[in-house]
C-alpha cells in the first residue's frame, strides 16, 4: 500500500503542474489584463497630472501614458519577463507555499483565501452534513419500500427540488420569508447581525443559525436528489443479491439482514466518496448563492478575480483547490482498503 501511496503522490506533481500550465497559457491570450485595465482607467480619467510611483498605484491622473510609463506598469505587475520565466517563478513560489500577492486587494493570496474561507465553510459544511444525514436514511427507506407510494412521492419531491436551480429557490425564499412580499422571518444578508460581537454566546448561536437558514436551504435542496437516488440504487442492488435470499431462507429477520449484512456492503461506494465530499465542502462556495444572500466567500472572490484579471488570486486559489482535490481523490481510493480488505492496489491485485 505504501508503494501505491508514494506512486500516487509522485503522479500528483505532473498533474498539478499540467493544470497550472494550461491555465497559465490560457491567461496569456485573454485580453484586458491588469496592465491594460490600469491604462484604461488612467486614460479614461481625463485629468492631466504627474506620474507618481507608489506601492499600489503607479500613476495618477494621466490622459495618456508614455511607453516608459507603460513599461513601469508591466514591471510593477511582473509582466516585463517572458511567460516561461514567470511560470517557472510562480511554480517555485507555489512549491514553497508562497501564493503571491493580489493585484487589487493588496494582501497575500493565502491571507485572502483564509479570510473568505469561513463563509464558504459555513455553507459547504452545513450542506454536506445535512445532505448525508437526510439522503442516506431516506435512500434506505426508499430501497426497502421500492415501488410503494412513499417511494413514488419522495422521488417526485427530490427530483422537483433537483430541477429547481439553487439561486431560483433562493430568490423564492427571499420573496416569501425574507421580507420580499409576504413574511419577514429571516434576514436578507450576511451570516451574522451587525451587533453579533456584543451578543451573549447563546444569542450568537441562534443569530448565526437564523442567518444561514435560507442560504443553506437553497443549497441543500438541489443536492438531495443525487445522493438519495444513489443510496437507494446501491441498497436495492444489494438487497437483490443471492446472499440476502440465503439469509432469508435461514429465517433471519429483515432488520437483521438489512443492518448486519446489506448495510456494510452498500455503504462502501457511499463512504468512499466521503473524503472528497468533506474536503470539497470547505470550498463549495456558490457564486450565485453568495451573491444573492450577500455572503463574501470564495465563490464571489473567484468570480471577481477572473473579472478583474487578478491573476495571483486566480492561480493561487486554483493551486490550493487542485492540490486538495488530488489529496481527496487519494483518500477516496485508500478508503476502499480501509472499508473492504479484499481490495488490493498491488501489481495484479485489483
Short mmCIF file of C-alpha atoms in Angstrom, two decimals:
data_model
loop_
_atom_site.label_atom_id
_atom_site.label_comp_id
_atom_site.label_asym_id
_atom_site.label_seq_id
_atom_site.Cartn_x
_atom_site.Cartn_y
_atom_site.Cartn_z
CA UNK A 1 0.00 0.00 0.00
CA UNK A 2 2.82 2.41 0.83
CA UNK A 3 4.29 1.83 -2.60
CA UNK A 4 0.96 2.78 -4.13
CA UNK A 5 0.72 5.92 -1.96
CA UNK A 6 4.22 7.07 -2.97
CA UNK A 7 3.42 6.43 -6.63
CA UNK A 8 0.21 8.45 -6.40
CA UNK A 9 1.98 11.31 -4.62
CA UNK A 10 4.62 11.43 -7.34
CA UNK A 11 1.94 11.43 -10.04
CA UNK A 12 0.33 14.44 -8.37
CA UNK A 13 3.30 16.61 -9.29
CA UNK A 14 2.97 16.45 -13.12
CA UNK A 15 -0.82 16.60 -12.81
CA UNK A 16 -0.66 19.75 -10.70
CA UNK A 17 1.96 21.38 -12.92
CA UNK A 18 -0.03 20.46 -16.04
CA UNK A 19 -3.21 22.07 -14.72
CA UNK A 20 -1.31 25.22 -13.77
CA UNK A 21 0.43 25.30 -17.17
CA UNK A 22 -2.83 25.02 -19.13
CA UNK A 23 -4.48 27.76 -17.08
CA UNK A 24 -1.41 29.98 -17.29
CA UNK A 25 -1.26 29.53 -21.08
CA UNK A 26 -4.94 30.45 -21.45
CA UNK A 27 -4.39 33.57 -19.36
CA UNK A 28 -1.73 34.78 -21.79
CA UNK A 29 -4.31 35.02 -24.59
CA UNK A 30 -7.07 36.67 -22.56
CA UNK A 31 -7.30 40.40 -23.35
CA UNK A 32 -7.77 43.06 -20.75
CA UNK A 33 -5.06 42.14 -18.26
CA UNK A 34 -4.26 44.20 -15.15
CA UNK A 35 -1.88 46.50 -17.05
CA UNK A 36 -4.48 47.17 -19.76
CA UNK A 37 -7.13 47.84 -17.11
CA UNK A 38 -4.92 50.34 -15.28
CA UNK A 39 -4.04 52.08 -18.55
CA UNK A 40 -7.72 52.27 -19.49
CA UNK A 41 -8.65 53.70 -16.09
CA UNK A 42 -5.91 56.31 -16.25
CA UNK A 43 -6.76 57.26 -19.83
CA UNK A 44 -10.46 57.50 -19.03
CA UNK A 45 -9.83 59.84 -16.09
CA UNK A 46 -9.08 62.68 -18.50
CA UNK A 47 -7.23 64.77 -15.91
CA UNK A 48 -3.62 65.71 -16.71
CA UNK A 49 -1.27 65.17 -13.89
CA UNK A 50 2.08 63.95 -12.77
CA UNK A 51 3.37 60.43 -12.60
CA UNK A 52 3.64 59.16 -9.03
CA UNK A 53 5.06 55.77 -8.16
CA UNK A 54 3.61 54.07 -5.07
CA UNK A 55 3.26 50.53 -3.77
CA UNK A 56 -0.27 50.11 -5.03
CA UNK A 57 -0.74 52.82 -7.67
CA UNK A 58 1.91 53.80 -10.12
CA UNK A 59 0.36 56.71 -11.97
CA UNK A 60 -2.34 59.17 -11.04
CA UNK A 61 -4.39 61.33 -13.32
CA UNK A 62 -2.88 60.98 -16.78
CA UNK A 63 -4.62 61.45 -20.09
CA UNK A 64 -2.01 59.32 -21.90
CA UNK A 65 0.90 57.12 -20.93
CA UNK A 66 4.34 57.18 -22.43
CA UNK A 67 5.97 53.89 -23.41
CA UNK A 68 8.38 54.04 -20.47
CA UNK A 69 5.44 54.54 -18.09
CA UNK A 70 3.66 51.51 -19.54
CA UNK A 71 6.92 49.58 -19.12
CA UNK A 72 6.99 50.63 -15.48
CA UNK A 73 3.45 49.29 -15.07
CA UNK A 74 4.46 45.99 -16.62
CA UNK A 75 7.44 45.77 -14.28
CA UNK A 76 5.23 46.57 -11.29
CA UNK A 77 2.95 43.63 -12.11
CA UNK A 78 5.76 41.35 -13.25
CA UNK A 79 4.83 41.32 -16.95
CA UNK A 80 8.23 42.58 -18.09
CA UNK A 81 9.57 38.99 -18.06
CA UNK A 82 8.97 36.24 -20.65
CA UNK A 83 5.98 33.93 -19.95
CA UNK A 84 8.16 30.86 -19.31
CA UNK A 85 10.21 32.77 -16.77
CA UNK A 86 7.10 33.99 -14.98
CA UNK A 87 5.61 30.50 -14.99
CA UNK A 88 8.79 28.98 -13.56
CA UNK A 89 8.96 31.61 -10.81
CA UNK A 90 5.28 31.04 -9.99
CA UNK A 91 5.72 27.25 -9.71
CA UNK A 92 8.78 27.73 -7.50
CA UNK A 93 6.81 30.06 -5.22
CA UNK A 94 3.91 27.63 -5.07
CA UNK A 95 6.30 24.81 -4.17
CA UNK A 96 7.25 26.88 -1.11
CA UNK A 97 3.52 27.62 -0.50
CA UNK A 98 4.03 31.28 -1.33
CA UNK A 99 0.90 32.18 -3.30
CA UNK A 100 1.96 35.72 -4.06
CA UNK A 101 0.08 38.97 -3.52
CA UNK A 102 -3.19 40.13 -5.03
CA UNK A 103 -3.01 42.94 -7.56
CA UNK A 104 -6.17 44.64 -6.33
CA UNK A 105 -6.71 43.54 -2.70
CA UNK A 106 -3.11 44.42 -1.74
CA UNK A 107 -2.65 41.45 0.57
CA UNK A 108 -1.26 37.95 0.22
CA UNK A 109 -3.41 35.43 -1.62
CA UNK A 110 -3.11 32.99 1.28
CA UNK A 111 -4.48 35.52 3.76
CA UNK A 112 -7.23 36.42 1.29
CA UNK A 113 -8.34 32.79 0.93
CA UNK A 114 -8.27 32.26 4.68
CA UNK A 115 -10.34 35.41 5.28
CA UNK A 116 -13.04 34.23 2.84
CA UNK A 117 -12.95 30.60 3.95
CA UNK A 118 -15.35 30.84 6.97
CA UNK A 119 -18.24 31.93 4.75
CA UNK A 120 -17.77 29.09 2.26
CA UNK A 121 -17.20 26.63 5.11
CA UNK A 122 -20.46 27.69 6.71
CA UNK A 123 -22.36 26.96 3.51
CA UNK A 124 -20.36 23.90 2.46
CA UNK A 125 -20.16 22.01 5.75
CA UNK A 126 -23.80 22.52 6.67
CA UNK A 127 -24.81 21.45 3.16
CA UNK A 128 -22.54 18.41 3.37
CA UNK A 129 -23.76 17.16 6.76
CA UNK A 130 -27.44 17.84 6.13
CA UNK A 131 -27.23 16.13 2.74
CA UNK A 132 -25.68 12.97 4.18
CA UNK A 133 -27.93 12.90 7.26
CA UNK A 134 -31.08 13.21 5.13
CA UNK A 135 -30.17 11.27 2.00
CA UNK A 136 -28.79 8.05 3.48
CA UNK A 137 -31.81 7.27 5.75
CA UNK A 138 -34.19 8.43 3.02
CA UNK A 139 -32.44 6.33 0.38
CA UNK A 140 -32.55 3.24 2.61
CA UNK A 141 -36.25 3.77 3.30
CA UNK A 142 -36.91 4.12 -0.43
CA UNK A 143 -34.97 0.93 -1.22
CA UNK A 144 -36.87 -1.07 1.40
CA UNK A 145 -40.19 0.32 0.12
CA UNK A 146 -39.31 0.20 -3.57
CA UNK A 147 -42.36 0.78 -5.75
CA UNK A 148 -44.59 1.96 -2.90
CA UNK A 149 -46.46 5.24 -2.71
CA UNK A 150 -43.80 6.57 -0.33
CA UNK A 151 -41.09 5.79 -2.90
CA UNK A 152 -43.02 7.49 -5.70
CA UNK A 153 -43.90 10.63 -3.73
CA UNK A 154 -40.41 11.09 -2.26
CA UNK A 155 -38.77 10.57 -5.68
CA UNK A 156 -41.06 13.20 -7.18
CA UNK A 157 -40.24 15.71 -4.45
CA UNK A 158 -36.46 15.28 -4.59
CA UNK A 159 -36.46 15.42 -8.40
CA UNK A 160 -38.51 18.61 -8.36
CA UNK A 161 -36.02 20.07 -5.91
CA UNK A 162 -33.17 18.98 -8.18
CA UNK A 163 -34.83 20.59 -11.21
CA UNK A 164 -35.12 23.98 -9.48
CA UNK A 165 -31.79 25.87 -9.59
CA UNK A 166 -30.46 26.91 -6.18
CA UNK A 167 -30.45 30.62 -6.95
CA UNK A 168 -34.07 30.47 -8.19
CA UNK A 169 -35.09 28.75 -4.96
CA UNK A 170 -33.09 31.36 -3.06
CA UNK A 171 -34.99 34.19 -4.74
CA UNK A 172 -38.29 32.48 -3.94
CA UNK A 173 -37.26 32.04 -0.29
CA UNK A 174 -36.28 35.70 -0.02
CA UNK A 175 -39.57 36.80 -1.55
CA UNK A 176 -41.59 34.51 0.73
CA UNK A 177 -39.69 34.67 4.02
CA UNK A 178 -37.11 37.46 3.72
CA UNK A 179 -39.45 40.41 3.73
CA UNK A 180 -39.83 40.50 -0.04
CA UNK A 181 -43.61 40.43 -0.40
CA UNK A 182 -45.04 38.10 2.24
CA UNK A 183 -43.30 37.27 5.53
CA UNK A 184 -40.27 38.87 7.15
CA UNK A 185 -38.99 35.88 9.12
CA UNK A 186 -35.32 35.72 8.11
CA UNK A 187 -32.60 38.33 7.39
CA UNK A 188 -31.70 39.29 3.84
CA UNK A 189 -27.91 39.31 4.05
CA UNK A 190 -24.80 38.21 5.92
CA UNK A 191 -24.01 35.34 8.26
CA UNK A 192 -24.49 37.35 11.45
CA UNK A 193 -26.10 40.56 12.64
CA UNK A 194 -24.14 43.80 12.93
CA UNK A 195 -24.19 43.60 16.76
CA UNK A 196 -23.18 39.92 16.82
CA UNK A 197 -19.98 40.57 18.79
CA UNK A 198 -21.91 42.12 21.68
CA UNK A 199 -24.49 39.32 21.97
CA UNK A 200 -24.35 36.59 24.66
CA UNK A 201 -22.95 33.29 23.41
CA UNK A 202 -26.34 31.60 23.17
CA UNK A 203 -27.72 34.51 21.18
CA UNK A 204 -24.68 34.32 18.88
CA UNK A 205 -25.56 30.71 18.06
CA UNK A 206 -29.24 31.44 17.39
CA UNK A 207 -28.36 34.56 15.39
CA UNK A 208 -25.94 32.57 13.22
CA UNK A 209 -28.48 29.77 12.63
CA UNK A 210 -31.14 32.38 11.88
CA UNK A 211 -28.98 33.94 9.16
CA UNK A 212 -27.88 30.70 7.45
CA UNK A 213 -31.33 29.08 7.25
CA UNK A 214 -32.29 30.45 3.84
CA UNK A 215 -28.91 30.08 2.04
CA UNK A 216 -28.43 26.54 3.40
CA UNK A 217 -31.95 25.58 2.34
CA UNK A 218 -31.29 26.91 -1.16
CA UNK A 219 -28.02 24.95 -1.33
CA UNK A 220 -29.24 21.66 0.15
CA UNK A 221 -32.45 21.09 -1.80
CA UNK A 222 -30.67 20.69 -5.12
CA UNK A 223 -28.19 18.16 -3.67
CA UNK A 224 -30.75 15.79 -2.20
CA UNK A 225 -31.80 14.00 -5.38
CA UNK A 226 -28.41 12.65 -6.48
CA UNK A 227 -27.34 11.27 -3.10
CA UNK A 228 -30.82 9.94 -2.27
CA UNK A 229 -31.22 8.05 -5.54
CA UNK A 230 -27.63 6.81 -5.38
CA UNK A 231 -28.23 5.44 -1.88
CA UNK A 232 -31.48 3.82 -2.96
CA UNK A 233 -29.97 2.15 -6.03
CA UNK A 234 -26.94 0.86 -4.13
CA UNK A 235 -29.06 -0.63 -1.34
CA UNK A 236 -31.58 -2.01 -3.83
CA UNK A 237 -28.80 -3.77 -5.71
CA UNK A 238 -27.50 -5.35 -2.50
CA UNK A 239 -30.97 -6.38 -1.34
CA UNK A 240 -31.42 -8.35 -4.58
CA UNK A 241 -28.17 -10.30 -4.21
CA UNK A 242 -28.10 -14.03 -3.58
CA UNK A 243 -26.73 -13.82 -0.03
CA UNK A 244 -29.82 -11.86 1.03
CA UNK A 245 -32.11 -14.64 -0.25
CA UNK A 246 -29.95 -17.16 1.56
CA UNK A 247 -30.18 -15.21 4.80
CA UNK A 248 -33.96 -15.02 4.46
CA UNK A 249 -34.12 -18.76 3.83
CA UNK A 250 -32.25 -19.30 7.10
CA UNK A 251 -35.01 -17.40 8.90
CA UNK A 252 -33.13 -14.19 9.75
CA UNK A 253 -35.25 -11.14 10.45
CA UNK A 254 -35.42 -8.46 7.75
CA UNK A 255 -33.99 -5.89 10.15
CA UNK A 256 -31.00 -8.13 10.89
CA UNK A 257 -30.39 -8.79 7.20
CA UNK A 258 -30.59 -5.09 6.37
CA UNK A 259 -28.31 -3.70 9.08
CA UNK A 260 -25.93 -6.62 9.61
CA UNK A 261 -25.34 -7.76 6.02
CA UNK A 262 -26.69 -5.30 3.46
CA UNK A 263 -25.73 -2.10 5.26
CA UNK A 264 -21.97 -2.74 5.33
CA UNK A 265 -21.69 -3.73 1.67
CA UNK A 266 -23.99 -1.00 0.40
CA UNK A 267 -22.18 1.79 2.25
CA UNK A 268 -18.85 1.10 0.50
CA UNK A 269 -19.49 3.30 -2.60
CA UNK A 270 -21.07 5.98 -0.39
CA UNK A 271 -18.37 6.16 2.27
CA UNK A 272 -15.53 6.11 -0.25
CA UNK A 273 -16.81 9.42 -1.62
CA UNK A 274 -16.88 10.90 1.88
CA UNK A 275 -13.26 12.28 1.94
CA UNK A 276 -13.63 14.13 -1.37
CA UNK A 277 -17.05 15.48 -0.40
CA UNK A 278 -15.83 16.55 3.05
CA UNK A 279 -12.74 18.37 1.77
CA UNK A 280 -14.73 19.84 -1.08
CA UNK A 281 -17.23 21.21 1.42
CA UNK A 282 -14.63 23.75 2.55
CA UNK A 283 -14.50 25.23 -0.95
CA UNK A 284 -18.01 24.76 -2.32
CA UNK A 285 -18.93 28.41 -2.14
CA UNK A 286 -21.66 29.02 -4.69
CA UNK A 287 -21.24 32.29 -6.54
CA UNK A 288 -24.97 32.80 -7.09
CA UNK A 289 -25.92 31.84 -3.52
CA UNK A 290 -23.21 34.08 -2.07
CA UNK A 291 -24.21 36.98 -4.29
CA UNK A 292 -27.92 36.53 -3.62
CA UNK A 293 -27.53 36.48 0.16
CA UNK A 294 -24.61 38.98 0.25
CA UNK A 295 -22.09 36.43 1.54
CA UNK A 296 -18.46 37.35 0.88
CA UNK A 297 -16.96 33.89 0.32
CA UNK A 298 -14.61 32.06 -2.01
CA UNK A 299 -17.15 31.81 -4.81
CA UNK A 300 -17.51 35.58 -5.03
CA UNK A 301 -13.75 36.02 -4.64
CA UNK A 302 -13.03 33.67 -7.56
CA UNK A 303 -15.55 35.39 -9.80
CA UNK A 304 -14.25 38.89 -9.03
CA UNK A 305 -10.65 37.74 -9.53
CA UNK A 306 -11.43 36.42 -13.02
CA UNK A 307 -13.36 39.56 -13.99
CA UNK A 308 -10.65 41.91 -12.68
CA UNK A 309 -7.82 39.72 -14.06
CA UNK A 310 -6.33 39.34 -10.59
CA UNK A 311 -4.04 36.58 -11.79
CA UNK A 312 -2.26 35.83 -8.46
CA UNK A 313 -5.63 35.11 -6.83
CA UNK A 314 -6.80 33.04 -9.81
CA UNK A 315 -3.66 30.91 -9.96
CA UNK A 316 -3.16 30.73 -6.19
CA UNK A 317 -6.71 29.59 -5.48
CA UNK A 318 -6.52 27.12 -8.39
CA UNK A 319 -3.31 25.68 -6.92
CA UNK A 320 -4.85 25.22 -3.47
CA UNK A 321 -8.11 23.75 -4.77
CA UNK A 322 -6.34 21.37 -7.16
CA UNK A 323 -3.89 20.21 -4.51
CA UNK A 324 -6.69 19.48 -2.05
CA UNK A 325 -8.75 17.82 -4.78
CA UNK A 326 -5.91 15.45 -5.65
CA UNK A 327 -5.39 14.65 -1.96
CA UNK A 328 -9.12 13.98 -1.56
CA UNK A 329 -9.05 11.62 -4.55
CA UNK A 330 -6.17 9.71 -2.99
CA UNK A 331 -8.03 9.45 0.33
CA UNK A 332 -11.12 8.19 -1.51
CA UNK A 333 -9.10 5.43 -3.16
CA UNK A 334 -7.44 4.47 0.12
CA UNK A 335 -10.80 4.32 1.87
CA UNK A 336 -11.62 1.28 -0.26
CA UNK A 337 -8.76 -0.51 1.52
CA UNK A 338 -9.94 0.54 4.96
CA UNK A 339 -13.55 -0.48 4.33
CA UNK A 340 -13.01 -3.60 2.20
CA UNK A 341 -9.76 -5.52 2.96
CA UNK A 342 -10.31 -7.61 -0.20
CA UNK A 343 -9.31 -4.63 -2.35
CA UNK A 344 -5.62 -4.51 -3.27
CA UNK A 345 -3.63 -1.90 -5.18
CA UNK A 346 -0.58 -4.08 -5.58
CA UNK A 347 0.57 -5.28 -9.00
CA UNK A 348 -2.12 -7.59 -10.37
CA UNK A 349 -4.06 -7.34 -7.15
CA UNK A 350 -7.03 -5.41 -8.46
#
